[in-house]
Amino acid sequence: MSSLRRGVADRMGDIAPFYVMDVLARAKAMEAQGRKIIHMEVGEPDFVTAAPIIEAGKRALERGLTHYTAAAGLPQLRQAIAGFYADRCGVHLSPDRIIVTPGASGALQLVMGTLVNPGDEVILADPGYPCNGHFVRLAEGRPINVAVGPETGYQLTDQLVQRFGSPHTRAVMVASPSNPTGTVVADEQLRGIYRTATDLGAYLIVDEIYHGLVYGGTSQTALCMAEDVFVINSFSKYFGMTGWRVGWLVAPAAFVGAADKLAQNIFLAAPTPAQHAALAAFEPGTLEILEQRRREFEARRDFLLPALRELGFRIPVEPQGAFYLYADCSRFTADSFAFAIDLLEQAGVAITPGKDFGRNSPERYVRFAYTTGLEKLQEGVERIREYLGKERGARNEAKE
Ligand SMILES: Cc1ncc(COP(=O)(O)O)c(C=O)c1O
């Protein structure tokens, strides 16, 4: 090989893999050997996509709707998304501001690609969804990961944005409800963050991918607040369509042209049959199914949260949404990754280690996803109880 030829780009050094893949690979190997694993690591709904959506997807294929759509998406889908905001949130948006993307992941790339110049800073909460910082790096920006804890509900505040803001701040990013903590930013707090970001000359980006999955009370979309915010959403989670790869971005009007141009270049369009299927997501019959599933997630949270607390995991803030519990496991271990692997191998329970969500004391935390049925969650809790009991026994023996 020529000594002049360099390897992968430097930025790749800042882009981490998902460590949970190690857990998943071990879990799969154990399942292949006949072990029964309780999966609490998976970040997607266990439910199969609702039948009316599947039927609409099949019809699209049967009708030969297999060609590209416009880069910004099917006009009728953009219209339907606007209608959904009007019905659910009372916000009236021009469909022109909505760009359909391959999942929220596509929307995140459009936001960072159209907004971030080399060296620009984007303020993010740590713990948070790890890809956000990676997308900032892809655009040659600098993620500013701000450590957040239970005192702010694991979310950014306007004070934190003030403290970490600089003349280089280009954007502040919030996820509500958040992955991995499930916590929601209160409307008033979000307004404060928006005002502070605007004073800094920066934009607010809100990832609302778990917006439909809020339990007890409602959460308003950031689009109620102002027209110059970026809002990201997806058909993946509430609508149960992870594998179909459809999401959307609502962009400030001044950015729509650039986002459309970038979409044409980086993915041409979201998958056409999936966009037709997504149209059925807004039908009353489908929404009824989705609401039933939301209630099921709520029942799972209401079981798992007290059960884990009773076992000794610290979960100081009650998560109001998504399907995650971010638990402090430092009572049991100084290394949450080793703990996750050991729990899998000894008890057959798969969870996600904290280091998938940032650098803010990840060794103290693990994430439990309640993306499996109540019965399996109950079995999972019993297995964890037994595992912790044995561990305690072994530690006491070693002391004697
Ligand atoms: C907070 C958050 N944003 C974005 C995504 C990407 O989702 P998708 O591309 O499937 O819409 C995820 C997926 O887990 C997520 O948790």
Tab-separated table of C-alpha atoms and ligand atoms in Angstrom:
chain	number	residue	atom	x	y	z
A	1	MET	CA	0.000	0.000	0.000
A	2	SER	CA	1.300	3.491	-0.857
A	3	SER	CA	2.696	5.216	2.231
A	4	LEU	CA	0.988	8.410	0.958
A	5	ARG	CA	-2.419	6.832	1.256
A	6	ARG	CA	-4.166	7.682	4.531
A	7	GLY	CA	-6.755	5.565	6.283
A	8	VAL	CA	-10.260	6.476	7.412
A	9	ALA	CA	-11.058	10.160	7.950
A	10	ASP	CA	-9.932	11.707	11.240
A	11	ARG	CA	-13.503	12.522	12.264
A	12	MET	CA	-14.244	8.813	12.502
A	13	GLY	CA	-12.171	8.819	15.684
A	14	ASP	CA	-14.995	10.858	17.276
A	15	ILE	CA	-17.765	8.570	16.077
A	16	ALA	CA	-18.416	5.696	18.478
A	17	PRO	CA	-20.229	2.440	17.792
A	18	PHE	CA	-23.211	1.314	19.835
A	19	TYR	CA	-21.740	-0.677	22.728
A	20	VAL	CA	-25.088	-2.385	23.194
A	21	MET	CA	-24.283	-4.272	19.980
A	22	ASP	CA	-21.769	-6.279	22.051
A	23	VAL	CA	-24.572	-7.140	24.467
A	24	LEU	CA	-26.888	-7.989	21.579
A	25	ALA	CA	-24.287	-10.185	19.838
A	26	ARG	CA	-23.720	-12.142	23.071
A	27	ALA	CA	-27.462	-12.406	23.655
A	28	LYS	CA	-27.965	-13.798	20.131
A	29	ALA	CA	-25.140	-16.312	20.606
A	30	MET	CA	-26.709	-17.438	23.894
A	31	GLU	CA	-30.133	-17.755	22.233
A	32	ALA	CA	-28.558	-19.868	19.488
A	33	GLN	CA	-27.404	-22.223	22.264
A	34	GLY	CA	-30.964	-22.472	23.567
A	35	ARG	CA	-30.881	-19.915	26.441
A	36	LYS	CA	-33.998	-17.810	26.934
A	37	ILE	CA	-33.081	-14.136	27.068
A	38	ILE	CA	-35.266	-11.320	28.378
A	39	HIS	CA	-34.593	-8.366	26.096
A	40	MET	CA	-34.680	-5.005	27.824
A	41	GLU	CA	-32.006	-3.433	25.649
A	42	VAL	CA	-34.005	-2.915	22.470
A	43	GLY	CA	-34.846	0.698	21.563
A	44	GLU	CA	-37.849	-0.046	19.402
A	45	PRO	CA	-41.448	-1.084	20.060
A	46	ASP	CA	-41.962	-4.859	20.230
A	47	PHE	CA	-45.343	-4.502	18.481
A	48	VAL	CA	-45.499	-5.322	14.811
A	49	THR	CA	-46.539	-2.310	12.712
A	50	ALA	CA	-50.313	-1.749	13.000
A	51	ALA	CA	-52.317	-3.729	10.410
A	52	PRO	CA	-53.833	-0.722	8.537
A	53	ILE	CA	-50.327	0.624	7.895
A	54	ILE	CA	-49.094	-2.747	6.633
A	55	GLU	CA	-52.133	-3.019	4.361
A	56	ALA	CA	-51.495	0.443	2.922
A	57	GLY	CA	-47.853	-0.505	2.287
A	58	LYS	CA	-48.945	-3.704	0.497
A	59	ARG	CA	-51.432	-1.772	-1.627
A	60	ALA	CA	-48.707	0.690	-2.633
A	61	LEU	CA	-46.516	-2.199	-3.783
A	62	GLU	CA	-49.386	-3.852	-5.649
A	63	ARG	CA	-50.110	-0.568	-7.427
A	64	GLY	CA	-46.473	-0.372	-8.527
A	65	LEU	CA	-45.687	2.709	-6.437
A	66	THR	CA	-42.005	1.901	-6.357
A	67	HIS	CA	-40.417	4.965	-7.935
A	68	TYR	CA	-38.793	7.931	-6.232
A	69	THR	CA	-41.013	10.603	-4.729
A	70	ALA	CA	-39.997	14.267	-4.591
A	71	ALA	CA	-37.027	14.669	-2.225
A	72	ALA	CA	-39.189	16.471	0.349
A	73	GLY	CA	-41.695	13.600	0.303
A	74	LEU	CA	-45.177	12.817	-0.999
A	75	PRO	CA	-47.231	16.021	-0.968
A	76	GLN	CA	-50.187	14.188	0.597
A	77	LEU	CA	-47.965	12.875	3.410
A	78	ARG	CA	-46.581	16.361	4.141
A	79	GLN	CA	-50.179	17.573	4.204
A	80	ALA	CA	-51.225	14.739	6.536
A	81	ILE	CA	-48.366	15.511	8.946
A	82	ALA	CA	-49.436	19.169	8.987
A	83	GLY	CA	-53.005	17.999	9.668
A	84	PHE	CA	-51.776	15.860	12.574
A	85	TYR	CA	-50.125	18.906	14.200
A	86	ALA	CA	-53.362	20.859	13.715
A	87	ASP	CA	-55.543	18.099	15.256
A	88	ARG	CA	-53.293	17.070	18.133
A	89	CYS	CA	-51.529	20.311	18.990
A	90	GLY	CA	-53.622	23.085	17.454
A	91	VAL	CA	-50.582	24.258	15.478
A	92	HIS	CA	-51.183	25.309	11.883
A	93	LEU	CA	-48.112	24.723	9.743
A	94	SER	CA	-47.505	25.121	6.076
A	95	PRO	CA	-46.768	21.627	4.663
A	96	ASP	CA	-43.944	23.368	2.767
A	97	ARG	CA	-41.958	23.456	6.008
A	98	ILE	CA	-42.212	19.670	6.412
A	99	ILE	CA	-39.587	17.475	4.768
A	100	VAL	CA	-40.128	13.715	4.861
A	101	THR	CA	-36.880	11.868	5.590
A	102	PRO	CA	-35.545	8.317	6.044
A	103	GLY	CA	-36.340	8.256	9.780
A	104	ALA	CA	-35.426	10.909	12.319
A	105	SER	CA	-31.854	9.903	11.464
A	106	GLY	CA	-32.289	11.457	8.004
A	107	ALA	CA	-33.817	14.581	9.550
A	108	LEU	CA	-30.872	14.929	11.953
A	109	GLN	CA	-28.457	14.816	9.026
A	110	LEU	CA	-30.433	17.501	7.185
A	111	VAL	CA	-30.450	19.777	10.241
A	112	MET	CA	-26.743	19.449	10.954
A	113	GLY	CA	-25.834	19.612	7.261
A	114	THR	CA	-27.803	22.808	6.625
A	115	LEU	CA	-26.975	24.537	9.905
A	116	VAL	CA	-23.466	23.713	11.057
A	117	ASN	CA	-20.278	25.308	9.704
A	118	PRO	CA	-16.859	23.861	10.547
A	119	GLY	CA	-16.059	24.749	14.147
A	120	ASP	CA	-19.640	25.713	15.060
A	121	GLU	CA	-20.758	24.459	18.452
A	122	VAL	CA	-23.921	22.540	19.212
A	123	ILE	CA	-24.941	22.222	22.857
A	124	LEU	CA	-26.286	18.772	23.785
A	125	ALA	CA	-27.366	17.045	26.994
A	126	ASP	CA	-25.180	14.218	28.313
A	127	PRO	CA	-26.598	11.588	28.762
A	128	GLY	CA	-28.334	11.770	25.410
A	129	TYR	CA	-28.880	9.993	22.109
A	130	PRO	CA	-25.285	9.408	21.007
A	131	CYS	CA	-25.783	9.903	17.265
A	132	ASN	CA	-26.593	13.606	17.735
A	133	GLY	CA	-23.001	14.468	18.576
A	134	HIS	CA	-21.814	12.215	15.765
A	135	PHE	CA	-23.948	14.060	13.219
A	136	VAL	CA	-22.470	17.348	14.477
A	137	ARG	CA	-18.988	15.901	13.877
A	138	LEU	CA	-19.996	14.719	10.405
A	139	ALA	CA	-20.766	18.375	9.632
A	140	GLU	CA	-17.342	19.312	11.083
A	141	GLY	CA	-18.962	21.035	14.070
A	142	ARG	CA	-18.124	20.656	17.759
A	143	PRO	CA	-20.594	18.908	20.039
A	144	ILE	CA	-20.600	20.562	23.484
A	145	ASN	CA	-21.817	17.787	25.739
A	146	VAL	CA	-23.220	19.266	28.928
A	147	ALA	CA	-23.476	16.937	31.920
A	148	VAL	CA	-27.057	16.895	33.195
A	149	GLY	CA	-28.403	15.055	36.225
A	150	PRO	CA	-31.566	14.400	38.183
A	151	GLU	CA	-31.660	17.964	39.549
A	152	THR	CA	-32.706	19.212	36.077
A	153	GLY	CA	-34.613	16.060	35.114
A	154	TYR	CA	-31.584	15.046	32.986
A	155	GLN	CA	-32.393	17.916	30.625
A	156	LEU	CA	-30.706	21.171	29.623
A	157	THR	CA	-31.918	24.387	31.256
A	158	ASP	CA	-31.638	27.996	30.136
A	159	GLN	CA	-28.969	28.527	32.850
A	160	LEU	CA	-26.881	25.644	31.483
A	161	VAL	CA	-27.224	27.017	27.957
A	162	GLN	CA	-26.090	30.419	29.213
A	163	ARG	CA	-23.118	28.831	30.988
A	164	PHE	CA	-21.983	26.727	28.037
A	165	GLY	CA	-23.003	29.143	25.267
A	166	SER	CA	-20.317	31.039	23.349
A	167	PRO	CA	-20.037	33.191	20.240
A	168	HIS	CA	-19.531	29.885	18.385
A	169	THR	CA	-22.838	28.361	19.540
A	170	ARG	CA	-24.867	27.573	16.460
A	171	ALA	CA	-27.563	25.403	17.972
A	172	VAL	CA	-28.925	23.945	21.185
A	173	MET	CA	-30.434	20.504	20.937
A	174	VAL	CA	-33.062	19.046	23.232
A	175	ALA	CA	-34.832	15.683	23.095
A	176	SER	CA	-38.197	15.531	24.841
A	177	PRO	CA	-39.017	12.888	25.992
A	178	SER	CA	-35.369	11.919	26.076
A	179	ASN	CA	-33.513	8.778	25.200
A	180	PRO	CA	-32.143	7.342	27.562
A	181	THR	CA	-33.969	8.991	30.489
A	182	GLY	CA	-37.584	9.282	29.303
A	183	THR	CA	-37.821	12.736	30.886
A	184	VAL	CA	-39.711	15.645	29.353
A	185	VAL	CA	-38.663	19.312	29.254
A	186	ALA	CA	-41.447	21.437	30.761
A	187	ASP	CA	-42.940	23.943	28.315
A	188	GLU	CA	-41.750	26.919	30.370
A	189	GLN	CA	-38.215	25.527	30.556
A	190	LEU	CA	-38.183	24.956	26.809
A	191	ARG	CA	-39.263	28.558	26.248
A	192	GLY	CA	-36.374	29.699	28.449
A	193	ILE	CA	-33.926	27.565	26.460
A	194	TYR	CA	-35.350	28.937	23.213
A	195	ARG	CA	-34.965	32.548	24.412
A	196	THR	CA	-31.416	31.957	25.623
A	197	ALA	CA	-30.434	30.201	22.397
A	198	THR	CA	-31.952	33.028	20.347
A	199	ASP	CA	-30.079	35.638	22.438
A	200	LEU	CA	-26.878	33.741	21.656
A	201	GLY	CA	-27.696	33.905	17.945
A	202	ALA	CA	-28.281	30.144	17.924
A	203	TYR	CA	-31.143	27.892	16.833
A	204	LEU	CA	-33.142	25.468	18.937
A	205	ILE	CA	-33.449	21.900	17.632
A	206	VAL	CA	-36.005	19.689	19.352
A	207	ASP	CA	-36.084	15.940	18.787
A	208	GLU	CA	-39.722	14.964	19.404
A	209	ILE	CA	-39.395	11.356	18.232
A	210	TYR	CA	-40.987	10.119	21.507
A	211	HIS	CA	-43.538	12.916	21.555
A	212	GLY	CA	-46.524	10.603	21.075
A	213	LEU	CA	-45.345	8.413	23.965
A	214	VAL	CA	-46.042	10.612	26.974
A	215	TYR	CA	-47.840	9.212	30.012
A	216	GLY	CA	-50.118	11.268	32.229
A	217	GLY	CA	-50.398	14.815	30.959
A	218	THR	CA	-49.572	16.143	27.561
A	219	SER	CA	-46.445	17.552	26.106
A	220	GLN	CA	-46.667	20.411	23.645
A	221	THR	CA	-44.661	20.466	20.464
A	222	ALA	CA	-41.978	23.148	20.314
A	223	LEU	CA	-43.710	24.322	17.141
A	224	CYS	CA	-46.279	26.083	19.380
A	225	MET	CA	-43.521	28.303	20.639
A	226	ALA	CA	-42.023	29.798	17.529
A	227	GLU	CA	-41.582	29.364	13.795
A	228	ASP	CA	-37.791	29.442	13.817
A	229	VAL	CA	-37.173	26.137	15.619
A	230	PHE	CA	-36.144	22.867	14.005
A	231	VAL	CA	-38.389	19.968	15.038
A	232	ILE	CA	-37.548	16.350	14.304
A	233	ASN	CA	-40.013	13.493	14.472
A	234	SER	CA	-40.438	10.042	13.040
A	235	PHE	CA	-42.840	7.222	12.300
A	236	SER	CA	-40.459	4.887	14.127
A	237	LYS	CA	-41.559	4.930	17.765
A	238	TYR	CA	-45.140	6.070	18.487
A	239	PHE	CA	-46.253	4.927	15.033
A	240	GLY	CA	-44.310	1.641	15.384
A	241	MET	CA	-42.598	1.743	11.977
A	242	THR	CA	-38.867	1.525	12.785
A	243	GLY	CA	-37.920	-0.674	9.841
A	244	TRP	CA	-39.884	1.300	7.251
A	245	ARG	CA	-37.515	4.267	7.606
A	246	VAL	CA	-39.769	7.297	7.501
A	247	GLY	CA	-39.510	10.422	9.617
A	248	TRP	CA	-39.717	14.148	9.121
A	249	LEU	CA	-38.192	17.517	9.771
A	250	VAL	CA	-40.067	20.754	10.307
A	251	ALA	CA	-37.606	23.492	9.391
A	252	PRO	CA	-37.775	27.277	9.667
A	253	ALA	CA	-38.899	28.614	6.272
A	254	ALA	CA	-35.458	30.104	5.543
A	255	PHE	CA	-33.848	26.635	5.722
A	256	VAL	CA	-36.367	24.627	3.699
A	257	GLY	CA	-34.698	25.213	0.323
A	258	ALA	CA	-31.284	24.163	1.623
A	259	ALA	CA	-32.709	21.091	3.410
A	260	ASP	CA	-34.562	20.043	0.247
A	261	LYS	CA	-31.357	20.419	-1.801
A	262	LEU	CA	-29.376	18.387	0.714
A	263	ALA	CA	-32.097	15.694	0.805
A	264	GLN	CA	-31.905	15.425	-3.004
A	265	ASN	CA	-28.181	14.810	-2.662
A	266	ILE	CA	-27.832	12.510	0.317
A	267	PHE	CA	-30.832	10.216	0.038
A	268	LEU	CA	-32.984	11.370	-2.916
A	269	ALA	CA	-36.166	10.535	-1.011
A	270	ALA	CA	-37.552	8.406	1.798
A	271	PRO	CA	-38.766	4.945	0.641
A	272	THR	CA	-41.889	5.369	-1.485
A	273	PRO	CA	-43.982	2.346	-0.350
A	274	ALA	CA	-43.191	3.291	3.249
A	275	GLN	CA	-44.411	6.851	2.693
A	276	HIS	CA	-47.710	5.509	1.316
A	277	ALA	CA	-47.963	3.181	4.302
A	278	ALA	CA	-47.311	6.092	6.671
A	279	LEU	CA	-50.342	7.892	5.279
A	280	ALA	CA	-52.483	5.230	6.963
A	281	ALA	CA	-50.861	6.038	10.329
A	282	PHE	CA	-53.151	9.055	10.691
A	283	GLU	CA	-56.422	7.213	10.090
A	284	PRO	CA	-58.697	7.160	13.152
A	285	GLY	CA	-58.640	3.333	13.324
A	286	THR	CA	-54.827	3.290	13.346
A	287	LEU	CA	-54.595	6.058	15.932
A	288	GLU	CA	-56.877	4.003	18.173
A	289	ILE	CA	-54.445	1.066	17.952
A	290	LEU	CA	-51.499	3.360	18.657
A	291	GLU	CA	-53.219	4.880	21.684
A	292	GLN	CA	-53.909	1.384	23.024
A	293	ARG	CA	-50.204	0.608	22.644
A	294	ARG	CA	-49.277	3.841	24.392
A	295	ARG	CA	-51.406	2.753	27.345
A	296	GLU	CA	-49.652	-0.620	27.323
A	297	PHE	CA	-46.261	1.123	27.495
A	298	GLU	CA	-47.569	3.201	30.395
A	299	ALA	CA	-48.664	0.060	32.255
A	300	ARG	CA	-45.204	-1.433	31.706
A	301	ARG	CA	-43.528	1.690	33.067
A	302	ASP	CA	-45.846	1.652	36.066
A	303	PHE	CA	-44.739	-1.915	36.803
A	304	LEU	CA	-41.031	-1.628	36.050
A	305	LEU	CA	-40.211	1.681	37.727
A	306	PRO	CA	-41.190	0.690	41.299
A	307	ALA	CA	-39.891	-2.862	40.755
A	308	LEU	CA	-36.401	-1.647	39.839
A	309	ARG	CA	-36.386	0.902	42.644
A	310	GLU	CA	-37.335	-1.845	45.073
A	311	LEU	CA	-34.362	-3.907	43.847
A	312	GLY	CA	-32.040	-0.999	44.716
A	313	PHE	CA	-31.599	0.812	41.401
A	314	ARG	CA	-31.776	4.585	41.835
A	315	ILE	CA	-34.177	6.277	39.422
A	316	PRO	CA	-34.662	9.648	41.065
A	317	VAL	CA	-36.814	11.309	38.379
A	318	GLU	CA	-40.020	9.638	37.245
A	319	PRO	CA	-39.789	9.357	33.446
A	320	GLN	CA	-42.914	10.733	31.779
A	321	GLY	CA	-42.365	9.303	28.330
A	322	ALA	CA	-40.537	7.166	25.747
A	323	PHE	CA	-39.970	3.543	26.860
A	324	TYR	CA	-36.788	3.805	28.886
A	325	LEU	CA	-35.663	3.874	32.500
A	326	TYR	CA	-32.162	5.202	33.135
A	327	ALA	CA	-31.058	3.615	36.364
A	328	ASP	CA	-28.121	4.314	38.649
A	329	CYS	CA	-26.638	0.883	39.409
A	330	SER	CA	-23.654	2.132	41.442
A	331	ARG	CA	-24.952	0.295	44.510
A	332	PHE	CA	-24.077	-2.941	42.755
A	333	THR	CA	-21.079	-2.135	40.568
A	334	ALA	CA	-18.405	0.398	39.678
A	335	ASP	CA	-18.564	-0.659	36.012
A	336	SER	CA	-21.999	-0.683	34.407
A	337	PHE	CA	-20.704	-2.271	31.178
A	338	ALA	CA	-19.257	-5.259	33.049
A	339	PHE	CA	-22.514	-5.367	35.056
A	340	ALA	CA	-24.612	-5.501	31.849
A	341	ILE	CA	-22.487	-8.306	30.422
A	342	ASP	CA	-22.529	-10.263	33.688
A	343	LEU	CA	-26.281	-9.810	34.092
A	344	LEU	CA	-26.729	-11.177	30.592
A	345	GLU	CA	-24.440	-14.154	31.102
A	346	GLN	CA	-25.598	-15.072	34.619
A	347	ALA	CA	-29.290	-14.148	34.473
A	348	GLY	CA	-30.104	-13.947	30.754
A	349	VAL	CA	-31.324	-10.347	30.981
A	350	ALA	CA	-30.076	-7.927	28.318
A	351	ILE	CA	-29.833	-4.197	29.144
A	352	THR	CA	-27.895	-1.254	27.682
A	353	PRO	CA	-24.773	0.087	29.413
A	354	GLY	CA	-24.532	3.816	30.221
A	355	LYS	CA	-21.526	4.321	27.974
A	356	ASP	CA	-23.811	4.279	24.957
A	357	PHE	CA	-25.211	7.650	26.071
A	358	GLY	CA	-22.188	9.818	26.747
A	359	ARG	CA	-19.348	10.516	29.106
A	360	ASN	CA	-21.263	11.761	32.133
A	361	SER	CA	-20.546	8.994	34.703
A	362	PRO	CA	-21.689	6.256	32.303
A	363	GLU	CA	-20.135	3.602	34.553
A	364	ARG	CA	-22.888	4.323	37.114
A	365	TYR	CA	-25.833	3.845	34.752
A	366	VAL	CA	-27.715	1.310	32.690
A	367	ARG	CA	-30.805	1.750	30.527
A	368	PHE	CA	-33.798	-0.577	30.773
A	369	ALA	CA	-36.175	-0.522	27.783
A	370	TYR	CA	-39.714	-1.733	28.439
A	371	THR	CA	-40.115	-2.832	24.851
A	372	THR	CA	-41.253	-6.294	25.819
A	373	GLY	CA	-44.511	-7.574	27.332
A	374	LEU	CA	-45.431	-7.299	31.021
A	375	GLU	CA	-44.979	-11.008	31.660
A	376	LYS	CA	-41.425	-10.945	30.325
A	377	LEU	CA	-40.675	-7.802	32.303
A	378	GLN	CA	-41.902	-9.589	35.440
A	379	GLU	CA	-39.686	-12.545	34.690
A	380	GLY	CA	-36.786	-10.159	34.006
A	381	VAL	CA	-37.243	-8.498	37.392
A	382	GLU	CA	-37.308	-11.890	39.148
A	383	ARG	CA	-34.125	-12.949	37.372
A	384	ILE	CA	-32.400	-9.678	38.351
A	385	ARG	CA	-33.565	-10.145	41.964
A	386	GLU	CA	-32.065	-13.630	42.048
A	387	TYR	CA	-28.839	-12.440	40.390
A	388	LEU	CA	-28.395	-9.577	42.851
A	389	GLY	CA	-29.122	-11.939	45.757
A	390	LYS	CA	-26.444	-14.388	44.601
A	391	GLU	CA	-23.962	-11.550	44.042
A	392	ARG	CA	-24.620	-10.238	47.534
A	393	GLY	CA	-24.172	-13.746	48.924
A	394	ALA	CA	-20.883	-14.170	47.065
A	395	ARG	CA	-19.618	-10.802	48.327
A	396	ASN	CA	-20.532	-11.649	51.929
A	397	GLU	CA	-18.794	-15.014	51.653
A	398	ALA	CA	-15.662	-13.331	50.303
A	399	LYS	CA	-15.682	-10.948	53.299
A	400	GLU	CA	-15.922	-13.764	55.870
B	1	LIG	C1	-33.754	10.272	20.463
B	1	LIG	C2	-33.705	9.578	19.149
B	1	LIG	N1	-33.619	10.317	18.021
B	1	LIG	C3	-33.560	9.730	16.806
B	1	LIG	C4	-33.577	8.350	16.668
B	1	LIG	C5	-33.513	7.754	15.273
B	1	LIG	O1	-34.701	7.131	14.943
B	1	LIG	P1	-35.219	6.786	13.464
B	1	LIG	O2	-34.138	7.133	12.509
B	1	LIG	O3	-35.559	5.340	13.486
B	1	LIG	O4	-36.444	7.627	13.247
B	1	LIG	C6	-33.674	7.543	17.804
B	1	LIG	C7	-33.662	6.062	17.700
B	1	LIG	O5	-33.569	5.333	18.656
B	1	LIG	C8	-33.741	8.176	19.080
B	1	LIG	O6	-33.848	7.466	20.215
